[in-house]
Amino acid sequence: MNLRTVLFLIYGSLALPLFANAEDHLSPEEVFITAAPIDNLLQPTQVLSGDELLIKSVSTIGETLANEPGISSSYFGPASSRPIIRGLSGSRVSILSNSSSTLDVSDVSPDHAVTVESVLADQVEIIRGPATLLYGSNASGGIVNVTDGRIPDALTDNSISGVLEVRADTASNQDSYIGRLDGGQDNLAWHFSGFDRQTDNIDIPGFATANPAERPGDQINGELKNSYSDTNGYNLGLSWIGPRGYLGASVSELDSTYGLPGPEEEEEGGEDEPVLFEGPFLDMKQTRFDLRGELTFEDSFIETGKFVLGVNDYQHNEIEPSGEIATTFDNDQLQARVEVQHALIGGFRGAAGLQVDQRELESVGEEAFIVATDTDAWGLFLFEEREADWGIFQFGARVESLEHDNDDFSGYDEEAFSFSAGVSVPVGKDDKLIFNLSRTERNPNAEELYSNGAHIATRQFEIGILANRAEADKEVSVNYEIGLQRETGGVTWEAWVYNYDIEDYIYQDLTGAEIDDLPVAIYRQDDAEFYGAEASVSFPLRQFGNFDNNLKLFADFVEAELSGGQDLPRIPPWRAGADFSFGQENWEAGVDIIYHGEQNDISSFETDDYTLVGANYLYRLDSADSTQWELFLRGDNLLDKEARKSTSFIAAYAPLPGISFTAGIRGRF
């Protein structure tokens, strides 16, 4: 899709209200929190769905959520970005697909893409607090759950319904096509969804390399080299649905080829090593099978029972500019969960269950940095809640065992015990005061223990704890957080302060040494402390007839350091933002401004402050045949500012896109 097509969509979405008559828009969709067994959650919970998700969706889940309070991203170019929650990243944040692990290797390295697509999602949930223990110690920093309905769990009113969407943008010359069909008959329901997205190198303000002394003389101004992508995938699901539950299965496939931005060299290759591509790139494929079911019991101690099974076949190749495969990652993984929710006992209601994980991770090739590792884990969990006259009390507990078996280095076999508790007390008419406490033990993952080689993506020579012949201990995190919430009425707000005191925190120590011209990064352990706050308030402005308008203000910050006062790498800066939204009946629009402070309290690349200004517009049209159309336009970085993320491994070489316009049309029938 070229620029003329984008401009046509922009013009059409702006001009349509001048000559079209539309009925009242659809009522807001009801939101369900699917990643927790009980609806009333104490922990900070953010949900993106409906029109808000449509407007904010981009090509990665990390960037889709990056402007939410308390959330940042690991930006490794436009094709790979993972959410960071309160400064915690990697294997401390669990990414789920329909409440089950994504079964990918995005937690192993920042250049590995997450295998969920926000453009196919019904909603995206961010969850922290006691309920995270249901999903393991790898959720100690929080959970991001993406639901897309690939396995139907309810019968539909229509025999067939669907969604078609086309979108494009100017910064990457994106072509994106998305489709979904849902239907059923009698007790059978089925689902199909798919997408295809292609992008070119993204446009940026200025040069990619921040330091002029490191900048090649032939570097192109205004373009991030090697930032293209070509991604497509599909989901196919079928369920039998009865009066007391359902049983369903799905098969999914995702293929993605994308460039790995980073430092450029003046000259590449030679007579014996021809350059076929502009830089290293990654070619990934995941095939996944899921089976899940739910059964409601009558007149029983157990009210509902659920089970989930996910199995995948994942492989990606990291390929040099010469076309030679430098590294191949194979990840065969299985996750199974059984969960039951019990009836009221002594005033408590809750859920308990068992989770089993098996993983065979293998990295081979000249630049493989992790030796083959088999991982087996199991966990037992419990989550309970009691309502009283004074408020709500919740607690959770989990015991889990993890065993790593590595081909070259010593194995690892440990248990971890975690618990959490929280109380919610009404304050006044509409407010509630919340206090959460947790103690979480986390076992190290494979790359933290066994990395031992040159990592093509991070441009480091990485050495794991056991590969360095050191002793590996569990991370033990004691977390406190206090929140004040008002979720009803014209004015709503949410404010949180938190402190994470982490014993034996695992981090990368840049030693200053070099191996094969790469800086050496050794995984080490030391005590660390994270503390910060986030707050948001939303309120209506003066009303003019049926013209609605609303203003939302937010701010957040996080500080992190080791016990000796040393700074940690890739911590987000403080931010403050405002979002003004307005509209009436069949259209709405918004303007957002977010200021990011400078970040010089980190041990990695320090970043300057910057302000990002965006705008969006959405128009709804109901046609005579009950088809509903939505035309949308979003503008990002409208001031064309150079912006670099302190949370990115490649911040010194890959700024965020410059000014960009995204336009699209979605039809529902």
XYZ file of C-alpha atoms in Angstrom, residues 9-669:
661
model
C -7.904 6.627 3.508
C -7.064 9.725 5.549
C -9.122 11.971 3.284
C -12.016 9.509 3.236
C -12.151 9.208 7.019
C -12.153 12.978 7.411
C -14.634 13.677 4.645
C -17.162 10.923 5.284
C -19.030 12.748 8.094
C -19.825 15.553 5.651
C -22.065 13.428 3.469
C -22.989 10.291 5.445
C -25.743 9.818 8.005
C -24.889 7.395 10.736
C -26.944 5.853 13.476
C -25.837 5.890 17.087
C -22.616 3.982 17.564
C -22.435 0.632 19.279
C -22.637 0.573 23.032
C -19.327 -0.007 24.844
C -18.317 -3.641 24.932
C -18.485 -5.437 28.283
C -15.014 -6.186 29.603
C -14.141 -9.481 31.309
C -10.840 -10.142 33.065
C -9.959 -13.602 31.772
C -6.519 -14.177 33.338
C -7.779 -14.390 36.932
C -10.237 -16.775 38.599
C -12.150 -14.095 40.512
C -13.536 -10.889 39.049
C -12.817 -8.477 41.943
C -9.055 -8.045 41.728
C -7.070 -5.915 44.176
C -4.020 -5.463 42.005
C -3.651 -2.637 39.472
C -5.468 -3.852 36.382
C -5.552 -2.135 33.007
C -7.617 -3.371 30.092
C -7.489 -2.284 26.439
C -10.426 -3.346 24.279
C -12.869 -2.116 21.665
C -12.178 1.200 19.951
C -9.316 2.058 22.301
C -7.449 -1.108 21.330
C -8.222 -0.505 17.646
C -6.627 2.950 17.787
C -3.591 1.949 19.884
C -2.733 -1.354 18.171
C 0.612 -1.444 16.385
C 2.787 -4.271 15.133
C 4.124 -5.354 18.561
C 2.458 -5.884 21.917
C 5.238 -3.919 23.625
C 4.603 -0.723 21.668
C 0.821 -1.177 21.863
C 1.071 -0.895 25.669
C 4.099 1.401 25.942
C 2.133 4.539 26.847
C 0.020 2.969 29.598
C 0.832 4.145 33.159
C 3.615 2.015 34.650
C 4.355 0.291 31.318
C 7.309 0.788 28.985
C 8.853 -1.444 26.321
C 12.095 -3.131 25.277
C 11.933 -1.657 21.739
C 14.286 -3.595 19.438
C 13.031 -1.931 16.296
C 9.424 -1.964 15.046
C 9.163 -5.774 14.785
C 10.257 -6.846 18.271
C 9.182 -5.194 21.513
C 8.229 -6.696 24.877
C 6.328 -4.931 27.693
C 8.314 -3.740 30.722
C 6.303 -3.297 33.935
C 7.655 -0.943 36.610
C 11.183 -1.410 35.297
C 10.981 -5.234 35.412
C 11.430 -7.037 32.116
C 12.303 -10.313 30.428
C 11.363 -13.424 32.374
C 9.935 -11.347 35.254
C 6.960 -10.369 33.076
C 4.784 -13.190 31.797
C 3.141 -12.777 28.376
C 0.052 -14.968 27.962
C -2.081 -15.907 24.985
C -5.627 -16.604 26.189
C -4.321 -17.229 29.743
C -1.644 -19.666 28.525
C 2.067 -19.145 27.862
C 3.034 -17.794 24.432
C 5.553 -20.702 24.222
C 8.105 -18.542 22.395
C 11.649 -17.363 23.222
C 10.917 -13.648 23.553
C 12.173 -13.770 27.166
C 15.543 -15.156 26.041
C 16.630 -12.098 24.034
C 15.141 -8.663 23.235
C 15.386 -9.237 19.478
C 13.029 -12.244 19.653
C 9.474 -11.227 18.793
C 6.495 -12.067 21.000
C 4.187 -14.469 19.161
C 0.905 -12.714 19.952
C -0.722 -10.121 17.734
C -2.578 -7.144 19.179
C -4.307 -6.576 15.809
C -6.150 -9.901 16.297
C -6.937 -9.333 19.978
C -10.343 -8.863 21.562
C -8.685 -7.311 24.586
C -5.324 -6.949 26.324
C -5.081 -7.190 30.126
C -2.262 -6.011 32.405
C -2.422 -7.611 35.873
C -0.256 -7.267 38.968
C -0.660 -8.346 42.583
C -1.785 -11.545 44.387
C -3.382 -13.265 41.371
C -0.074 -13.334 39.426
C 1.013 -16.345 41.498
C -1.430 -18.457 39.490
C 1.003 -18.180 36.574
C 4.365 -18.776 38.222
C 7.334 -16.857 39.553
C 8.026 -15.628 36.013
C 5.038 -13.350 36.575
C 6.644 -11.653 39.600
C 6.637 -8.324 37.741
C 3.189 -8.749 36.254
C 1.115 -10.400 33.548
C 0.092 -9.303 30.064
C -2.733 -11.483 28.749
C -3.877 -11.200 25.121
C -7.262 -12.767 24.334
C -8.365 -13.344 20.741
C -11.204 -15.898 20.864
C -9.326 -18.514 18.852
C -11.128 -21.240 20.856
C -14.834 -20.297 21.114
C -16.326 -20.687 24.601
C -19.916 -19.589 23.884
C -22.452 -19.947 21.093
C -23.056 -16.892 18.918
C -26.410 -15.375 18.009
C -25.488 -15.310 14.324
C -24.622 -18.294 12.174
C -21.658 -16.290 10.881
C -20.072 -12.965 11.730
C -16.837 -11.395 10.688
C -14.376 -8.513 10.687
C -12.270 -7.205 7.824
C -9.635 -4.523 8.274
C -7.080 -2.729 6.125
C -4.527 -0.303 7.556
C -1.417 1.496 6.401
C 1.076 4.023 7.739
C 3.507 6.537 6.313
C 6.588 5.932 8.511
C 7.106 2.310 7.430
C 4.950 2.213 4.272
C 2.972 -0.536 5.977
C 0.514 -2.841 4.224
C -1.694 -4.631 6.752
C -4.699 -6.871 6.077
C -6.690 -8.511 8.878
C -9.678 -10.848 8.736
C -11.816 -12.802 11.158
C -14.821 -15.136 10.844
C -16.862 -16.670 13.681
C -19.810 -18.979 13.335
C -21.522 -22.117 14.482
C -24.499 -24.385 14.334
C -26.244 -26.347 17.084
C -23.549 -27.100 19.675
C -20.564 -26.427 17.415
C -18.784 -23.073 17.164
C -15.778 -22.241 15.008
C -13.306 -19.402 14.562
C -10.870 -18.310 11.878
C -8.617 -15.256 11.924
C -5.554 -14.225 9.997
C -3.404 -11.282 9.032
C -0.632 -10.256 6.677
C 1.643 -7.253 7.357
C 4.605 -5.916 5.406
C 6.730 -2.887 6.236
C 9.748 -1.126 4.797
C 12.560 0.512 6.738
C 11.040 3.130 9.013
C 11.486 6.879 8.630
C 13.282 8.591 11.518
C 14.232 12.209 12.273
C 17.966 12.595 11.660
C 20.553 9.821 11.785
C 20.141 6.407 13.372
C 23.472 6.471 15.250
C 23.402 8.940 18.134
C 27.173 9.515 18.440
C 28.578 11.285 15.344
C 31.988 9.709 16.015
C 30.463 6.227 15.554
C 28.364 7.168 12.562
C 29.460 5.678 9.219
C 29.991 8.250 6.524
C 27.465 6.543 4.254
C 24.673 6.321 6.863
C 21.365 7.491 5.405
C 19.725 10.498 7.053
C 16.062 9.894 7.897
C 15.990 6.093 7.685
C 16.522 3.279 10.200
C 18.387 0.738 8.150
C 17.392 -2.913 8.398
C 14.074 -2.237 10.173
C 11.766 -3.883 7.614
C 9.434 -6.781 8.394
C 7.169 -9.339 6.699
C 4.770 -11.114 9.076
C 1.683 -13.247 8.633
C -0.312 -15.763 10.642
C -3.620 -17.496 11.211
C -5.708 -19.101 13.988
C -8.259 -21.869 13.399
C -10.435 -23.096 16.270
C -13.417 -25.424 16.848
C -15.461 -26.027 20.021
C -18.336 -28.167 21.251
C -20.430 -26.084 23.641
C -23.032 -27.486 25.988
C -25.178 -26.125 28.812
C -22.464 -26.785 31.426
C -19.290 -25.994 29.566
C -17.237 -26.445 26.432
C -14.354 -28.371 24.889
C -12.346 -26.803 22.089
C -9.101 -26.942 20.134
C -7.148 -24.631 17.866
C -4.147 -24.646 15.590
C -2.177 -21.474 14.946
C 0.776 -20.508 12.805
C 2.952 -17.390 12.745
C 5.692 -16.590 10.219
C 7.868 -13.502 10.492
C 10.993 -12.241 8.777
C 12.400 -8.970 10.092
C 15.616 -6.988 10.140
C 17.684 -6.472 13.288
C 18.664 -2.788 13.525
C 21.931 -1.931 15.222
C 25.336 -0.380 14.657
C 26.311 -0.031 11.020
C 29.783 -0.599 9.616
C 31.445 1.475 6.900
C 32.206 -1.581 4.816
C 30.732 -5.057 5.082
C 31.741 -8.321 3.517
C 34.435 -8.914 0.936
C 35.226 -11.004 -2.091
C 34.809 -14.200 -0.081
C 31.826 -12.898 1.894
C 29.385 -11.089 -0.397
C 26.709 -8.851 1.133
C 23.254 -9.951 0.020
C 21.201 -8.113 2.639
C 21.592 -4.727 4.318
C 22.057 -6.247 7.772
C 21.402 -9.310 9.947
C 17.812 -10.487 10.070
C 15.651 -13.076 11.813
C 13.395 -15.655 10.142
C 10.866 -17.130 12.592
C 8.076 -19.707 12.453
C 5.808 -21.004 15.211
C 3.155 -23.704 14.879
C 0.998 -24.100 17.953
C -1.785 -26.455 19.075
C -4.121 -25.627 21.971
C -6.761 -27.680 23.747
C -8.961 -26.203 26.462
C -12.209 -26.857 28.241
C -14.414 -25.789 31.112
C -17.098 -27.622 33.067
C -19.599 -26.246 35.580
C -20.629 -28.589 38.406
C -24.028 -28.586 40.088
C -24.568 -29.085 43.830
C -20.869 -29.729 44.302
C -17.960 -28.443 46.364
C -16.292 -27.632 43.036
C -18.161 -24.955 41.075
C -16.098 -24.965 37.862
C -13.139 -26.839 36.469
C -10.843 -25.627 33.683
C -7.946 -27.147 31.819
C -5.558 -25.803 29.200
C -2.948 -27.581 27.095
C -0.585 -25.747 24.757
C 2.055 -27.419 22.564
C 4.283 -25.689 20.049
C 6.991 -26.172 17.457
C 9.090 -23.002 17.290
C 12.192 -22.256 15.231
C 13.996 -19.163 14.109
C 17.199 -18.492 12.222
C 19.403 -15.464 12.856
C 20.967 -14.747 9.474
C 24.022 -12.665 8.591
C 24.027 -10.067 5.747
C 25.876 -12.633 3.631
C 22.852 -14.949 3.862
C 24.690 -17.395 6.129
C 22.700 -18.752 9.094
C 24.618 -17.662 12.182
C 22.294 -19.182 14.807
C 19.266 -21.451 14.847
C 16.927 -21.516 17.832
C 14.647 -24.539 18.325
C 12.089 -24.367 21.127
C 9.754 -27.308 21.654
C 7.538 -26.484 24.599
C 4.454 -27.741 26.398
C 2.325 -26.167 29.100
C -0.660 -27.796 30.835
C -2.874 -26.269 33.532
C -5.758 -27.606 35.585
C -7.697 -25.146 37.718
C -10.784 -25.581 39.902
C -12.896 -22.928 41.594
C -14.603 -24.007 44.791
C -17.821 -23.017 46.479
C -17.947 -20.679 49.456
C -16.150 -22.154 52.498
C -16.001 -20.232 55.754
C -16.602 -17.043 53.830
C -13.763 -17.749 51.346
C -14.109 -18.376 47.633
C -11.162 -19.149 45.423
C -9.292 -21.382 43.026
C -6.508 -23.950 43.157
C -4.623 -25.808 40.481
C -1.605 -27.462 38.965
C 0.651 -26.240 36.137
C 3.235 -28.357 34.291
C 5.850 -27.013 31.849
C 8.338 -28.824 29.638
C 10.804 -27.083 27.354
C 13.574 -28.233 25.026
C 15.622 -25.191 23.999
C 18.471 -25.616 21.567
C 20.695 -23.001 19.990
C 23.152 -24.140 17.318
C 25.463 -22.365 14.913
C 28.637 -20.324 14.812
C 27.124 -17.581 16.991
C 24.943 -19.717 19.260
C 25.240 -18.320 22.780
C 23.140 -20.883 24.705
C 23.938 -24.597 24.773
C 20.975 -26.990 24.512
C 18.931 -26.976 27.726
C 15.965 -29.097 28.791
C 13.663 -27.584 31.407
C 10.991 -29.341 33.461
C 8.797 -27.467 35.914
C 5.631 -27.935 37.908
C 3.702 -25.665 40.226
C 0.816 -25.916 42.690
C -1.120 -22.720 43.346
C -3.952 -21.402 45.500
C -5.845 -18.114 45.371
C -8.545 -17.146 47.903
C -10.780 -14.165 48.576
C -13.116 -13.167 51.409
C -15.521 -10.261 51.510
C -16.305 -8.643 54.876
C -18.127 -5.584 56.135
C -14.838 -3.666 56.254
C -13.684 -4.651 52.739
C -12.052 -7.492 50.817
C -9.132 -9.759 51.731
C -7.188 -11.847 49.192
C -4.209 -14.138 49.423
C -2.323 -16.454 47.102
C 0.364 -19.090 47.496
C 2.467 -21.145 45.106
C 5.072 -23.874 45.332
C 6.979 -24.795 42.206
C 9.902 -26.927 41.161
C 12.238 -26.206 38.255
C 14.993 -28.350 36.793
C 17.438 -27.318 34.049
C 19.578 -29.964 32.332
C 22.359 -28.440 30.194
C 24.684 -30.275 27.806
C 27.884 -28.434 28.853
C 27.410 -27.038 32.355
C 26.073 -28.241 35.675
C 22.366 -28.687 36.107
C 20.014 -26.642 38.265
C 17.246 -28.131 40.412
C 15.435 -26.015 42.999
C 12.027 -25.387 44.532
C 10.506 -21.936 44.962
C 7.880 -20.847 47.473
C 5.838 -17.674 47.056
C 2.893 -16.025 48.753
C 0.954 -12.789 48.470
C -1.839 -11.008 50.294
C -3.925 -7.893 49.826
C -6.710 -5.923 51.437
C -9.147 -3.418 49.982
C -10.963 -1.005 52.318
C -13.677 1.445 51.199
C -12.780 5.082 51.846
C -15.726 7.415 51.563
C -18.472 6.759 49.037
C -16.609 5.732 45.867
C -12.943 5.333 46.812
C -11.039 2.316 48.056
C -7.634 1.983 49.656
C -5.606 -1.077 48.643
C -2.520 -2.630 50.180
C -0.693 -5.583 48.590
C 2.233 -7.545 49.984
C 4.062 -10.412 48.306
C 7.175 -12.502 48.737
C 8.162 -14.203 45.502
C 10.968 -16.649 44.803
C 12.096 -16.899 41.179
C 14.455 -19.519 39.778
C 16.891 -18.360 37.069
C 16.026 -19.141 33.457
C 18.237 -20.775 30.853
C 19.960 -17.695 29.393
C 20.767 -16.320 32.857
C 22.511 -19.578 33.743
C 24.006 -20.891 30.517
C 24.715 -18.047 28.076
C 28.272 -18.458 26.830
C 29.104 -16.741 23.583
C 28.699 -13.877 21.157
C 25.108 -12.628 20.934
C 24.510 -11.251 17.450
C 21.523 -9.098 18.460
C 22.761 -7.389 21.632
C 26.335 -7.077 20.288
C 27.707 -8.519 23.533
C 29.671 -11.568 24.591
C 27.317 -12.934 27.247
C 28.296 -15.324 30.035
C 25.725 -16.931 32.341
C 26.046 -17.570 36.058
C 26.823 -21.295 35.833
C 28.836 -20.821 32.635
C 30.998 -18.464 34.725
C 31.407 -21.247 37.334
C 29.613 -19.130 39.944
C 26.888 -20.246 42.344
C 23.310 -19.601 41.255
C 20.673 -18.625 43.791
C 16.974 -17.905 43.598
C 15.787 -14.323 43.363
C 13.723 -13.448 46.431
C 11.557 -10.370 46.011
C 9.547 -8.725 48.800
C 7.057 -6.320 47.241
C 4.882 -3.666 48.858
C 2.344 -1.490 47.094
C -0.353 0.908 48.249
C -3.077 2.190 45.966
C -6.044 4.532 45.996
C -8.764 3.974 43.379
C -12.034 5.494 42.258
C -13.570 3.583 39.350
C -17.110 5.044 39.265
C -18.579 8.502 38.803
C -17.636 11.418 36.612
C -14.145 11.722 38.038
C -12.044 8.554 38.313
C -8.494 8.103 39.466
C -5.874 5.576 40.389
C -2.623 6.148 42.275
C 0.012 3.615 43.367
C 3.311 3.693 45.222
C 5.461 0.567 45.411
C 8.746 -0.850 46.632
C 10.392 -4.065 45.408
C 13.260 -5.288 47.612
C 14.984 -8.069 45.643
C 17.620 -10.353 47.125
C 20.086 -11.947 44.649
C 18.701 -9.939 41.727
C 20.048 -11.252 38.399
C 21.476 -8.615 36.060
C 24.057 -8.188 33.297
C 27.360 -6.676 34.431
C 29.322 -4.953 31.655
C 32.839 -5.709 32.865
C 34.730 -3.456 30.471
C 36.582 -6.430 28.975
C 36.189 -7.535 25.351
C 36.143 -10.891 23.597
C 36.211 -10.966 19.788
C 35.791 -7.150 19.819
C 32.526 -7.472 21.771
C 31.978 -6.094 25.295
C 31.691 -8.844 27.886
C 28.412 -8.978 29.836
C 28.377 -11.441 32.748
C 25.181 -12.425 34.528
C 25.700 -11.727 38.214
C 23.569 -11.549 41.360
C 23.329 -8.767 43.917
C 20.619 -7.262 46.081
C 18.568 -4.570 44.342
C 15.748 -2.184 45.115
C 13.030 -0.873 42.798
C 10.642 1.830 43.945
C 8.304 4.194 42.173
C 4.804 5.520 41.683
C 2.163 5.917 39.011
C -1.026 7.941 39.018
C -3.799 8.886 36.622
C -6.974 10.950 36.865
C -9.769 11.259 34.313
C -12.541 13.826 34.399
C -15.050 15.424 32.021
C -14.687 19.002 30.927
C -17.567 21.381 30.282
C -20.351 19.791 28.230
C -21.781 21.434 25.110
C -25.078 19.790 24.151
C -24.365 16.226 23.051
C -20.664 16.999 22.578
C -18.668 14.980 25.110
C -15.111 15.752 26.126
C -12.771 14.259 28.690
C -9.279 14.930 29.999
C -6.936 12.281 31.415
C -3.660 13.146 33.158
C -1.031 10.623 34.211
C 2.535 10.391 35.486
C 4.899 7.594 36.508
C 8.471 6.978 37.553
C 10.678 4.127 38.730
C 14.103 4.165 40.396
C 16.339 1.082 40.583
C 19.800 0.413 41.954
C 21.978 -2.317 43.397
C 22.753 -2.581 47.104
C 26.032 -0.684 46.687
C 24.312 2.207 44.920
C 25.313 1.170 41.396
C 22.823 1.949 38.658
C 21.080 -0.824 36.731
C 20.798 -0.823 32.937
C 17.750 -0.020 30.796
C 15.444 1.578 33.370
C 12.666 3.835 31.994
C 12.675 7.583 32.743
C 9.925 9.481 34.528
C 6.971 10.528 32.363
C 3.964 12.815 32.489
C 1.164 12.994 29.962
C -2.230 14.354 29.067
C -4.921 12.875 26.830
C -7.821 15.062 25.681
C -10.674 13.151 24.008
C -13.891 14.510 22.556
C -16.714 13.488 20.241
C -20.412 12.896 19.805
C -22.605 9.978 18.718
C -20.852 8.492 15.680
C -17.351 9.987 15.924
C -14.628 10.681 18.455
C -11.167 12.197 18.408
C -8.262 12.738 20.761
C -4.951 14.487 21.287
C -2.235 13.130 23.583
C 1.010 14.662 24.809
C 3.603 12.655 26.749
C 6.822 14.105 28.138
C 9.674 11.652 28.810
C 12.408 12.926 31.119
C 16.093 12.424 30.531
C 17.541 9.198 31.877
C 21.085 9.404 33.207
C 20.707 7.186 36.290
C 21.411 3.948 34.418
C 24.516 1.928 33.548
C 23.523 1.565 29.874
C 23.069 4.213 27.159
C 21.760 7.470 28.659
C 18.926 9.253 26.852
C 17.781 12.867 26.510
C 14.298 14.082 27.309
C 11.677 14.309 24.574
C 7.992 15.031 24.070
C 5.743 12.945 21.846
C 2.513 14.432 20.497
C -0.168 12.252 18.929
C -3.726 12.546 17.674
C -6.465 10.138 16.637
C -9.847 10.170 14.948
C -12.520 7.458 14.641
C -15.754 7.558 12.624
C -18.509 4.925 12.779
C -21.064 4.230 10.073
C -23.872 1.643 10.192
C -25.009 0.595 6.735
C -28.495 -0.580 5.759
C -27.450 -4.259 5.750
C -26.300 -4.132 9.411
C -22.646 -3.957 8.421
C -20.818 -1.507 10.673
C -17.867 0.451 9.358
C -15.151 2.165 11.366
C -12.683 4.517 9.730
C -9.720 5.533 11.852
C -6.734 7.823 11.639
C -3.826 8.146 14.056
C -0.898 10.535 13.965
C 2.257 9.748 15.981
C 5.232 11.928 16.871
C 3.596 14.871 15.145
C 6.486 17.190 16.084
C 8.950 14.795 14.420
C 11.163 14.640 17.524
C 14.193 12.377 17.882
C 13.284 9.953 20.658
C 15.401 7.115 22.044
C 14.224 4.602 24.636
C 16.509 4.076 27.608
C 14.957 0.591 27.961
C 16.259 -0.538 24.551
C 19.463 -2.510 23.951
C 19.909 -0.534 20.728
C 18.939 2.937 21.955
C 22.227 4.355 20.646
C 21.481 3.084 17.132
C 17.686 2.993 16.744
C 15.472 5.988 17.567
C 11.697 5.736 17.476
C 9.907 6.490 14.180
C 9.477 10.102 13.151
C 6.194 11.732 12.227
C 3.768 9.080 11.009
C 0.130 8.791 9.978
C -1.772 5.523 10.248
C -5.118 5.166 8.501
C -7.458 2.247 8.128
C -10.960 0.951 7.727
C -12.667 -1.888 9.604
C -15.930 -3.536 8.654
C -18.056 -5.753 10.939
C -20.926 -7.963 9.765
